[in-house]
Coordinates of C-alpha atoms in Angstrom, one line a residue:
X1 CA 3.2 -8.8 -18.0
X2 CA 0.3 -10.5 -16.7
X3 CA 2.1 -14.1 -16.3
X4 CA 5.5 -12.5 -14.5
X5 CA 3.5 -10.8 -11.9
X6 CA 1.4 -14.3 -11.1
X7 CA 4.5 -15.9 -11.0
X8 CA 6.0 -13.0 -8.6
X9 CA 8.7 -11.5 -11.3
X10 CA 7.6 -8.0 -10.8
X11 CA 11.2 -6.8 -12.5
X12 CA 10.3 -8.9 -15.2
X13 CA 6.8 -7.5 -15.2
X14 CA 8.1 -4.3 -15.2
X15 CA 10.4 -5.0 -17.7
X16 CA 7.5 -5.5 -20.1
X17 CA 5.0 -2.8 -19.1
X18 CA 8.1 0.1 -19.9
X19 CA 8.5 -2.3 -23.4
X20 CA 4.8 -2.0 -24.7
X21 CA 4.5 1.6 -23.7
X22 CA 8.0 2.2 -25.6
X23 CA 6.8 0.4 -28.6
X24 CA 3.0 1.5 -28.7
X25 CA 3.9 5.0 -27.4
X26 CA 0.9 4.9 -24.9
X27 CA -0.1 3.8 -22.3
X28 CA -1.0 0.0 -21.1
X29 CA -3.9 -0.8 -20.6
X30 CA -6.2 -1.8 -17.2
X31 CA -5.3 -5.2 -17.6
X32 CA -1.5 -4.6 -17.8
X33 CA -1.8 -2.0 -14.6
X34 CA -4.0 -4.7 -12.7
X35 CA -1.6 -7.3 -13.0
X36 CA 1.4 -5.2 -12.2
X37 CA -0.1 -3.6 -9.5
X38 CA -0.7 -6.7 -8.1
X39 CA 2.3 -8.2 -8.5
X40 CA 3.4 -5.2 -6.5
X41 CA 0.4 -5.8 -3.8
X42 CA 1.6 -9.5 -3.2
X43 CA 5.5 -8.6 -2.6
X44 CA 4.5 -5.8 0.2
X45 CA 5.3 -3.2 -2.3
X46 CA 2.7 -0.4 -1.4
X47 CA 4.0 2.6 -2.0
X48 CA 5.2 1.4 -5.7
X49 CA 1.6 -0.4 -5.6
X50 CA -0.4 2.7 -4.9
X51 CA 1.4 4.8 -7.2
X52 CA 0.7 2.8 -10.2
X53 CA -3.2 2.3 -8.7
X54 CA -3.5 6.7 -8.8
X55 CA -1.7 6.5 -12.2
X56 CA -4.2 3.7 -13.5
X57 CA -6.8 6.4 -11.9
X58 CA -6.1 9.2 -13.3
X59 CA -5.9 7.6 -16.6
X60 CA -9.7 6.9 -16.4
X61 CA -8.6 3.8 -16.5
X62 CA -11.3 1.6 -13.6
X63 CA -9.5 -0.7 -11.5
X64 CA -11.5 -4.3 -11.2
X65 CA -12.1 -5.1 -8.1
X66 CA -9.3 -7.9 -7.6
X67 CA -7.4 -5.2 -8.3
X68 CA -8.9 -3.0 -5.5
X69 CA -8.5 -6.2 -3.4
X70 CA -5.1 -6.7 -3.8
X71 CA -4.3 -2.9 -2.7
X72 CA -6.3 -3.2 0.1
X73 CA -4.1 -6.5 1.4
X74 CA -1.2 -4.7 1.3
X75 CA -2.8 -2.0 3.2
X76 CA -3.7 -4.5 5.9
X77 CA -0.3 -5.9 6.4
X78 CA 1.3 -3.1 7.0
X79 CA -1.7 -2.3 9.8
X80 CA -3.1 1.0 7.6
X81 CA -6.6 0.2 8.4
X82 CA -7.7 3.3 7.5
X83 CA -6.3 3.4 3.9
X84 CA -8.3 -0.1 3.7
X85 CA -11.4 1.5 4.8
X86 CA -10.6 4.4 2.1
X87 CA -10.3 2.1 -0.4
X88 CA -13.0 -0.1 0.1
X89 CA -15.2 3.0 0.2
X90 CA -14.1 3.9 -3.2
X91 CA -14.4 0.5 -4.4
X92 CA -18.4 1.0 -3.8
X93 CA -18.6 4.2 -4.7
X94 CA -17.4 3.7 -8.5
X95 CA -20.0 0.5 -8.4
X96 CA -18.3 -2.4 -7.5
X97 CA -20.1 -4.4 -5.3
X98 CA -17.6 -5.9 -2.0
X99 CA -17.3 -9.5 -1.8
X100 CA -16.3 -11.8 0.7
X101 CA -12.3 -11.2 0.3
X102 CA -12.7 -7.5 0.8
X103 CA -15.0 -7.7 4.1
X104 CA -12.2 -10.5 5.1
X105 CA -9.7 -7.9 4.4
X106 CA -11.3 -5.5 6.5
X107 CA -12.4 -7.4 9.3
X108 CA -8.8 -8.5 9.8
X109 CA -7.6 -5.3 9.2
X110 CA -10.0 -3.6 12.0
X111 CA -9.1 -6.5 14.5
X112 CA -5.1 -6.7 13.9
X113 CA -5.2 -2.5 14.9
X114 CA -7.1 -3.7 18.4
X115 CA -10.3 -2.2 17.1
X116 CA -12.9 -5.2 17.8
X117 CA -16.0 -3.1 17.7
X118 CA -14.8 -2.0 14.1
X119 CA -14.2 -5.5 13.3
X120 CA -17.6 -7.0 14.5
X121 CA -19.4 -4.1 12.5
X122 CA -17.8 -5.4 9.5
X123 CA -18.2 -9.2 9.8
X124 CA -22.2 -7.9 10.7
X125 CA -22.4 -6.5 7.6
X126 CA -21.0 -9.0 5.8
X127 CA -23.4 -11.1 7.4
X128 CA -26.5 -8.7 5.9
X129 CA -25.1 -9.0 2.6
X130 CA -25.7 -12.5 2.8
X131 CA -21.9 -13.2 2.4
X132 CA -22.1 -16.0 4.8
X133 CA -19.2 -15.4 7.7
X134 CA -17.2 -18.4 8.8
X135 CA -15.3 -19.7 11.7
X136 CA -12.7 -17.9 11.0
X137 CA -14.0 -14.5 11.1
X138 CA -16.0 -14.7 13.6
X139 CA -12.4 -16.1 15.6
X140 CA -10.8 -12.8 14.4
X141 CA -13.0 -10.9 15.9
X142 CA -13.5 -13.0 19.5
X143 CA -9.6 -13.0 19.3
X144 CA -9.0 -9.5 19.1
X145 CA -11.4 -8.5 21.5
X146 CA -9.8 -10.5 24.0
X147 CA -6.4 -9.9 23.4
X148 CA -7.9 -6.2 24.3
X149 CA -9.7 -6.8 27.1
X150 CA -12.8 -6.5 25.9
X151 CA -14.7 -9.8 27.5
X152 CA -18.4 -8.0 26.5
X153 CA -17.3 -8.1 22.9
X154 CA -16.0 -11.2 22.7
X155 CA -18.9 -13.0 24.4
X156 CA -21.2 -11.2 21.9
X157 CA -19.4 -12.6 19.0
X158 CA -19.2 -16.1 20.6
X159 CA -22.8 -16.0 21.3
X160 CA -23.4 -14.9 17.5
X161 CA -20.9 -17.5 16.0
X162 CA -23.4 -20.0 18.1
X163 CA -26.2 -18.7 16.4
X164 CA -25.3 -18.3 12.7
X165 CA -25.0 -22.5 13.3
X166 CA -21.1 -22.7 13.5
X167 CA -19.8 -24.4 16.7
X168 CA -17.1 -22.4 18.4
X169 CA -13.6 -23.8 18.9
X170 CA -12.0 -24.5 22.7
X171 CA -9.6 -21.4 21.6
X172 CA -12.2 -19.1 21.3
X173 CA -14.1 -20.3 24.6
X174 CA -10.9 -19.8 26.3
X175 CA -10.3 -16.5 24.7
X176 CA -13.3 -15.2 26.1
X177 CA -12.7 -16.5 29.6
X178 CA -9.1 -15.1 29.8
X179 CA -10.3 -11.3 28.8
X180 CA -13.0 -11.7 31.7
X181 CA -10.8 -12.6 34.3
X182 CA -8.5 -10.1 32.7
X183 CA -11.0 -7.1 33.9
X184 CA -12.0 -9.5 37.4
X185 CA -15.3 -10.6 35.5
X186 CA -15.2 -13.9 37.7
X187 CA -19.1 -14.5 37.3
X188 CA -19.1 -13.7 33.9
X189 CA -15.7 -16.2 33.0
X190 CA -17.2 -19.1 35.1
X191 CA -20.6 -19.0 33.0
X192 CA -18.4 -19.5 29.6
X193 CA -16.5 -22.3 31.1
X194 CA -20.1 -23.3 31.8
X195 CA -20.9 -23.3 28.1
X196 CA -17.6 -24.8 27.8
X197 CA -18.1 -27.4 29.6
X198 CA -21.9 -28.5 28.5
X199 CA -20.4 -27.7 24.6

């Protein structure tokens, strides 16, 4: 089961999982729903994803937190930011402790839906947690809050990328000068072409 789903052959997987509950007469166990539900996760299946994840639940069976992970992803690609949040959530509340995919996840999620502010919170705590942001997400979150007019927000995270030791990119610079002229900020996009220019 576990080998067709890595290699993407969720009939195949499925195949198997309906086989070994036919022959044993119960159910599979977590590993057998992890790696299906995962196979399902990777293809964009969610709904056949998230039905086997309450099934697996319901079964007292705990979900590992790849597992989790992988729901989450296909949460976030279909923009259902909140049903990442909810599932994060309950990630931490049955004791699994978040790593760096899952604040990823979020972040990305939270900045894909326009919500910046969101976003920032989440690459902040994953900065607290000692899960050591980089360039990347802190160019998610400049990004987003551009592409929504949102120049304070941006220029907070540049300033913060500049701090945590990582050099931002000419994208992001630029990113942050377009969403203040984008609002007439004139004064406040010629001091980041400033910065720009002295980078």
């Amino acid at each position: 089961i576990e080998s067709a789903a890595k290699l993407g052959n969720v009939k195949l997987a499925i195949k198997w999982f309906e086989e070994l509950k036919r022959v044993l007469g119960e159910q599979p166990d977590g590993h057998c729903f992890s790696a299906l539900i995962s196979g399902h996760a990777k293809r964009g299946n969610t709904k056949e994803a998230t039905e086997l994840f309450a099934c697996m639940k319901s079964l007292t069976l705990t979900p590992s937190t790849e597992c989790y992970g992988n729901v989450m992803d296909s949460f976030a690609k279909n923009g259902e930011w909140a049903e990442v949040l909810v599932l994060f959530n309950q990630s931490v509340s049955v004791g699994l402790t978040p790593d760096a995919v899952k604040y990823s996840i979020l972040i990305n999620s939270f900045a894909k839906a326009g919500k910046s502010e969101e976003a920032g919170h989440w690459l902040e705590m994953m900065r607290i947690k000692e899960l050591r942001p980089d360039a990347p997400h802190y160019q998610t979150v400049i990004h987003s809050a551009a592409r929504n007019s949102k120049p304070h927000v941006a220029n907070h995270w540049l300033d913060r990328m500049a701090c945590a030791g990582i050099s931002p990119d000419v994208e992001s610079f630029n990113a942050v000068i377009a969403a203040a002229a984008s609002v007439g900020s004139l004064t406040s996009a010629q001091k980041t072409l400033r910065q720009l220019q002295s980078a």
